[in-house]
Short mmCIF file of C-alpha atoms in Angstrom, two decimals:
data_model
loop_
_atom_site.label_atom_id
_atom_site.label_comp_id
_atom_site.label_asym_id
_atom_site.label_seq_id
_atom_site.Cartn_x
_atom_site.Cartn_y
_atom_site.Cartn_z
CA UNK A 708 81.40 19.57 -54.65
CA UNK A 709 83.61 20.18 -57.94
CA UNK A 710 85.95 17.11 -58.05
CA UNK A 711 88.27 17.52 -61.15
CA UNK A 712 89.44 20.58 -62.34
CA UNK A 713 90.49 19.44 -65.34
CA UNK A 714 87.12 17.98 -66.18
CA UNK A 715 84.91 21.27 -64.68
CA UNK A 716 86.44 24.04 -66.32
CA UNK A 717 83.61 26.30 -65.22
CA UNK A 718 85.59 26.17 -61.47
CA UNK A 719 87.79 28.34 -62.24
CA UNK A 720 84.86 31.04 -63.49
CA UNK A 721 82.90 30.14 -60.96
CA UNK A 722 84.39 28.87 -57.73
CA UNK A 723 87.01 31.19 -55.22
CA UNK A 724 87.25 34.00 -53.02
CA UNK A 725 84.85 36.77 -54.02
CA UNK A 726 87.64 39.01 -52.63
CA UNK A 727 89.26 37.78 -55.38
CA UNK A 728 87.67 35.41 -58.19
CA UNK A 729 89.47 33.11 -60.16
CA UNK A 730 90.04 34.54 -63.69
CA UNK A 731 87.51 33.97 -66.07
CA UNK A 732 90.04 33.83 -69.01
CA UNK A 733 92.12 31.40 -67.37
CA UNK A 734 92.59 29.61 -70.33
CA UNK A 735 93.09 31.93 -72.99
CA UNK A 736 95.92 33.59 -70.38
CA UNK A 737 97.95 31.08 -69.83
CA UNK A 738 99.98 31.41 -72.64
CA UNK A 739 101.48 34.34 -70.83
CA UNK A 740 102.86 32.97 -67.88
CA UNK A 741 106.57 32.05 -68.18
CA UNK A 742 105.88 28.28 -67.39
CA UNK A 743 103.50 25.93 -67.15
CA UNK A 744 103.08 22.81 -64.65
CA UNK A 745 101.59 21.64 -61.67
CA UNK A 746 101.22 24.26 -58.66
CA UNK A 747 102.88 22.30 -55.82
CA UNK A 748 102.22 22.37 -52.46
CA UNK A 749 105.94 23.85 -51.38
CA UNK A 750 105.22 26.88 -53.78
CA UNK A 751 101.69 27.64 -52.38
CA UNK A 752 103.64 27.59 -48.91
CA UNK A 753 106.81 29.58 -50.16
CA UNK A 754 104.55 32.18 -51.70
CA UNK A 755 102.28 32.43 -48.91
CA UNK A 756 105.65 33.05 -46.48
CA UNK A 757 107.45 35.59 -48.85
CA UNK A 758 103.78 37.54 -48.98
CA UNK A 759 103.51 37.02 -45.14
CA UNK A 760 107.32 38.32 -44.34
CA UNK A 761 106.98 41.33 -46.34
CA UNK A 762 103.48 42.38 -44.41
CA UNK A 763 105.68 42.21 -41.19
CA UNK A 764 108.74 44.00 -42.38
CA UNK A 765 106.32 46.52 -43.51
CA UNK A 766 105.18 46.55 -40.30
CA UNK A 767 108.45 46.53 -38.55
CA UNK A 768 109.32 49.93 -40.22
CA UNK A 769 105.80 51.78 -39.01
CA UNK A 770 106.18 50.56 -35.81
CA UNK A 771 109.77 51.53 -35.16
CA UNK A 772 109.17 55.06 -36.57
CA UNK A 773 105.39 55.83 -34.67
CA UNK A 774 105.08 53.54 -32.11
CA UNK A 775 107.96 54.74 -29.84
CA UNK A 776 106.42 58.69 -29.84
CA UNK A 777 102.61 57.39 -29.65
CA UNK A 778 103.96 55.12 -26.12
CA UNK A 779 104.58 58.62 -25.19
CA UNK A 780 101.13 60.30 -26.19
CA UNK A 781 101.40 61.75 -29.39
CA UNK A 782 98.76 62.23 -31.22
CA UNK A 783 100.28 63.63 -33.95
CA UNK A 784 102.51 60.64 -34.59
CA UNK A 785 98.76 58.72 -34.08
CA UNK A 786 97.33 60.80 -36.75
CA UNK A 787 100.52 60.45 -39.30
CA UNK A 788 100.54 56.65 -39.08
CA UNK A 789 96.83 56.44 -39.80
CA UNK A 790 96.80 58.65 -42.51
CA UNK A 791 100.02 56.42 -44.04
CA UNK A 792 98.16 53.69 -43.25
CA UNK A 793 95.02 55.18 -45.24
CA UNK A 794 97.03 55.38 -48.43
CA UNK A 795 98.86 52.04 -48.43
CA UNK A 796 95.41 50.45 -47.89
CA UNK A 797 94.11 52.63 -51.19
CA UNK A 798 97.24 51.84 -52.73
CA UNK A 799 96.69 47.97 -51.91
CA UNK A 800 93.05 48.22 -53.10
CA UNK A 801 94.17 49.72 -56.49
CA UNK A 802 96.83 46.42 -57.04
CA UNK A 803 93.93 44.00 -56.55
CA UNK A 804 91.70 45.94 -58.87
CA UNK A 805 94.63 45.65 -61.11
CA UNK A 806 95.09 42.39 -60.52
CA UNK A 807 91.23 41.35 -61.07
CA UNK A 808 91.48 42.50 -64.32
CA UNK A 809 95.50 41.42 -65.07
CA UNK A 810 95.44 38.14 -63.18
CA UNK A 811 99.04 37.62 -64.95
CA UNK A 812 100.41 40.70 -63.00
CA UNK A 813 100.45 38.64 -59.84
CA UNK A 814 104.06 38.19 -59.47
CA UNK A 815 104.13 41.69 -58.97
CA UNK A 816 101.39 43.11 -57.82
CA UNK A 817 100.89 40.51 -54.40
CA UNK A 818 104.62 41.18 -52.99
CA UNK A 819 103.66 44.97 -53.47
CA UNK A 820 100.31 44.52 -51.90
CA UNK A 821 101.60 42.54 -49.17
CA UNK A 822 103.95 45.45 -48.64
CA UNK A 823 100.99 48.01 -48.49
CA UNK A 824 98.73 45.40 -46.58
CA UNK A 825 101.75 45.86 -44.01
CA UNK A 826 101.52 49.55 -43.90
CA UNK A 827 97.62 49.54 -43.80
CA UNK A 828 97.00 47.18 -41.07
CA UNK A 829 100.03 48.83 -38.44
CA UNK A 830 98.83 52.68 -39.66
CA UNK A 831 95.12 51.29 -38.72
CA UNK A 832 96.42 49.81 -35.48
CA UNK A 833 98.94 52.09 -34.35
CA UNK A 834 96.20 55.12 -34.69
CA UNK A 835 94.29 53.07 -32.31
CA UNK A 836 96.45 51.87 -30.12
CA UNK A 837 97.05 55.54 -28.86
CA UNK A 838 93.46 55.65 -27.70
CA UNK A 839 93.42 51.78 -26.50
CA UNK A 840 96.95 50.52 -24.97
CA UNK A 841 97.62 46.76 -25.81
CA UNK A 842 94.66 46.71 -29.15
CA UNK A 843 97.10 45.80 -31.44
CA UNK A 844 98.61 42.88 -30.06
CA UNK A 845 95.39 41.64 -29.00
CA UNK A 846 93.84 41.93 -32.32
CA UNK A 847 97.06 40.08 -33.57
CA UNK A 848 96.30 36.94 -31.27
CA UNK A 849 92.72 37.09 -32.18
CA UNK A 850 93.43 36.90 -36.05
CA UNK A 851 95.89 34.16 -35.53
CA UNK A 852 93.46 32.64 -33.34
CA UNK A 853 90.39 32.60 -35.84
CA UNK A 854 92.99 31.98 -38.77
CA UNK A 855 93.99 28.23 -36.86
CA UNK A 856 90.39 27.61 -35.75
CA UNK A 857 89.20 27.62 -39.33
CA UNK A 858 91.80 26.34 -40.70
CA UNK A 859 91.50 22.96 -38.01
CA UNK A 860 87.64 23.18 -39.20
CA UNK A 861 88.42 23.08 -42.90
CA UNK A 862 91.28 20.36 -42.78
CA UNK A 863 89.20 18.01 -40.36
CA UNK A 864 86.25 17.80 -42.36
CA UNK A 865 84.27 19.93 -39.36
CA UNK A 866 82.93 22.29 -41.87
CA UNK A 867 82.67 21.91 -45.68
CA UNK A 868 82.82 24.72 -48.26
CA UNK A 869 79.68 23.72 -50.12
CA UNK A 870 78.63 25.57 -53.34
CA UNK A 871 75.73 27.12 -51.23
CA UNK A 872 78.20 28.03 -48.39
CA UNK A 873 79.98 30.25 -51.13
CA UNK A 874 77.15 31.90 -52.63
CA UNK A 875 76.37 32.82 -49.25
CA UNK A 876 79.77 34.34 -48.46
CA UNK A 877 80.18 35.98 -52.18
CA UNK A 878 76.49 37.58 -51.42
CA UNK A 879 77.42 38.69 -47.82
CA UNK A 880 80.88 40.15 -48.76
CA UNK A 881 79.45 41.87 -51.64
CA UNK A 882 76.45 43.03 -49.45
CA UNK A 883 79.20 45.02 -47.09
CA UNK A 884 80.79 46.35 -50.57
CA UNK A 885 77.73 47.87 -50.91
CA UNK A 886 77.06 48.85 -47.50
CA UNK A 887 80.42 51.13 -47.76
CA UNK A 888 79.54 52.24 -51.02
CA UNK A 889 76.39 54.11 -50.17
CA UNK A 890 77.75 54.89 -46.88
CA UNK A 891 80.50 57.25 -49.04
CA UNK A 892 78.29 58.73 -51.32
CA UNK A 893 75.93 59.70 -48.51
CA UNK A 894 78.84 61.57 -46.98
CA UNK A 895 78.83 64.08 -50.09
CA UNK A 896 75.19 64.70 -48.74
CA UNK A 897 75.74 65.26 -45.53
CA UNK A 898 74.67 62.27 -43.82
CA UNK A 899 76.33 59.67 -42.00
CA UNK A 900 75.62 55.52 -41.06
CA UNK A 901 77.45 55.75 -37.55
CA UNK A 902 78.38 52.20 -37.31
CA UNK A 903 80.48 52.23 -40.13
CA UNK A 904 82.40 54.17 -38.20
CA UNK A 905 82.49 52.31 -35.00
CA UNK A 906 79.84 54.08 -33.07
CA UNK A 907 77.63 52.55 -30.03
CA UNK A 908 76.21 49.06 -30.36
CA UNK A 909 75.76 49.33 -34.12
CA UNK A 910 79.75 49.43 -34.69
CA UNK A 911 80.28 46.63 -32.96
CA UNK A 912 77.55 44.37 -34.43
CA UNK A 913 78.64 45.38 -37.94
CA UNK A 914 82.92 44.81 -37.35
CA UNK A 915 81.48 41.44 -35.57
CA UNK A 916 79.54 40.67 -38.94
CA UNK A 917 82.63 41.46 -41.10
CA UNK A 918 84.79 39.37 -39.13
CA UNK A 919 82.29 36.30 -39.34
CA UNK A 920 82.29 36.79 -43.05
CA UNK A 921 86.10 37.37 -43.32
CA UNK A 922 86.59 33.96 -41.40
CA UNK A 923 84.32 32.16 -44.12
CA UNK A 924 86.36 33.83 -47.19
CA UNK A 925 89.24 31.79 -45.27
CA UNK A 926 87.14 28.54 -46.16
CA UNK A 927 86.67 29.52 -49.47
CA UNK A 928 90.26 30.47 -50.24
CA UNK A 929 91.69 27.19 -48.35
CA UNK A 930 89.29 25.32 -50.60
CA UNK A 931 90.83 27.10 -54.06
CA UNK A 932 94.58 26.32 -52.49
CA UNK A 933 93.12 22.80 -52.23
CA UNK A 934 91.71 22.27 -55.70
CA UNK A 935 94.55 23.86 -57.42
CA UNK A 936 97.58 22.18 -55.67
CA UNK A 937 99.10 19.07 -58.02
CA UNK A 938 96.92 20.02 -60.75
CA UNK A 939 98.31 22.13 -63.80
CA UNK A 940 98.21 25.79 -63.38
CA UNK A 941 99.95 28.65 -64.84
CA UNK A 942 103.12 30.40 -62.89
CA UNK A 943 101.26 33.42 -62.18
CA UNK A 944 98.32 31.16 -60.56
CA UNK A 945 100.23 30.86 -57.18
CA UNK A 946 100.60 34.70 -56.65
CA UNK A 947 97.17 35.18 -57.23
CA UNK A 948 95.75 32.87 -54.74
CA UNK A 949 98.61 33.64 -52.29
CA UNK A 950 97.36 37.43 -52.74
CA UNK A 951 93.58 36.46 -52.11
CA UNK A 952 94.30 34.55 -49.16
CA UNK A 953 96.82 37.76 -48.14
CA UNK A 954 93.92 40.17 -48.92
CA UNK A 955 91.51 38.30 -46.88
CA UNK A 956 93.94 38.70 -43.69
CA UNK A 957 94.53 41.99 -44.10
CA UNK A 958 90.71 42.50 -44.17
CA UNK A 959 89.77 40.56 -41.18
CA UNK A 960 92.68 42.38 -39.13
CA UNK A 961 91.76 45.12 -39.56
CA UNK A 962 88.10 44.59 -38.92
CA UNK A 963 89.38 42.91 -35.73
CA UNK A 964 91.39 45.51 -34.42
CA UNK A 965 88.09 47.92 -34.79
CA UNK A 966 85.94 45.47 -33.62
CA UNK A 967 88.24 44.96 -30.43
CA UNK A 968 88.49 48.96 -30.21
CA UNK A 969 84.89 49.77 -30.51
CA UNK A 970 84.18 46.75 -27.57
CA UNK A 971 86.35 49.43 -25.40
CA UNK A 972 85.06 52.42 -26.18
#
């Protein structure tokens, strides 16, 4: 395990969330960020809450315009909030390429991601919660749920993010990158994987397999907040691992939510 950030450099090239990696040019960027000192453990919790809030105030708003006509049955108000909820999640994809590129964007880009994560997950979950009453809040509980249970694992010692545990979870996530990836360009052919799209048996063992691998990115990111806290970082540093941890929720609540569908199909 990496000990000393100041003293192994190559962490910060080599160790974090493959949703998000650590900045490569780390170093030669931090003469852009408006200060410099050591990330506390009050900011990592501040901007982790202000990133949180906005998600549920985005939220708020799709819920209180759909959910009161799709209570009632309508499926157009279904189809509206998924297809809002399609574009904030593009529009939250295109911030964290952004962001992978302009690490010292953070500041901006993770409260507007957070914002679009918000749309994105309630468009995804108020589409289905026409077709399954009560999905949404269940797949709320189970996110918290698997959010505490790894996070009690991590902070007791129970399970250890070993360098091998993260190759394995940077090869699996980019493995269902993939997966997607020829799954769209086999669309313009004609052809179709089913379970990416929930079908039978298949959907459910694939959304199952995401949210096993979207539980172990939470390792990986509690393990960056770790290593970074009281050590010096620049400003922009605790927006971008507050937006990797945010981007990993949004991912795994969503996969829960169609995991949880698909199971009642």
């Amino acid at each position: 395990m990496i000990a000393n950030l100041g003293r192994h450099r190559n962490i910060w090239r080599g160790f974090g969330s493959p949703m998000l990696p650590l900045p490569a040019a780390t170093a030669k960027t931090r003469h852009k960020a408006a200060t410099k000192g050591n990330l506390s453990r009050a900011e990592v919790l501040q901007t982790l809450g202000l990133l949180f809030a906005l998600s549920v105030l985005a939220a708020a708003g799709m819920i209180h315009q759909f959910y009161p006509g799709i209570s009632e049955g309508d499926a157009t108000m279904a189809h509206l909030a998924r297809n809002i909820g399609f574009g904030g999640g593009v529009f939250g994809f295109s911030l964290v390429l952004l962001t992978r590129f302009y690490p010292h964007w953070a500041p901006f880009t993770a409260p507007a991601y957070a914002v679009a994560g918000g749309v994105f997950m309630s468009g995804i979950a108020l589409a289905l919660e026409h077709r399954f009453p009560g999905v949404a809040v269940q797949s709320v509980l189970v996110t918290l749920s698997i959010f505490l249970a790894m996070w009690t694992a991590y902070a007791t010692g129970l399970v250890r993010v070993t360098r091998r545990l993260f190759v394995f979870v940077y090869a699996a996530t980019a493995s269902i990158a993939l997966v997607y990836l020829v799954g769209l360009l086999l669309v313009f052919t004609g052809v179709t994987l089913p379970f990416l799209h929930g079908a039978g048996t298949g959907g459910v063992i694939w959304f199952g397999f995401i949210v096993v691998i979207a539980s172990l990115n939470l390792l990986v990111d509690f393990q960056r907040l770790r290593q970074m806290v009281d050590r010096p970082s620049p400003a922009f540093m605790r927006w971008y691992v507050g937006l990797s941890l945010h981007v990993t929720l949004v991912w795994m609540y969503v996969s829960v939510v169609r995991l949880l569908a698909n199971l009642r199909r």
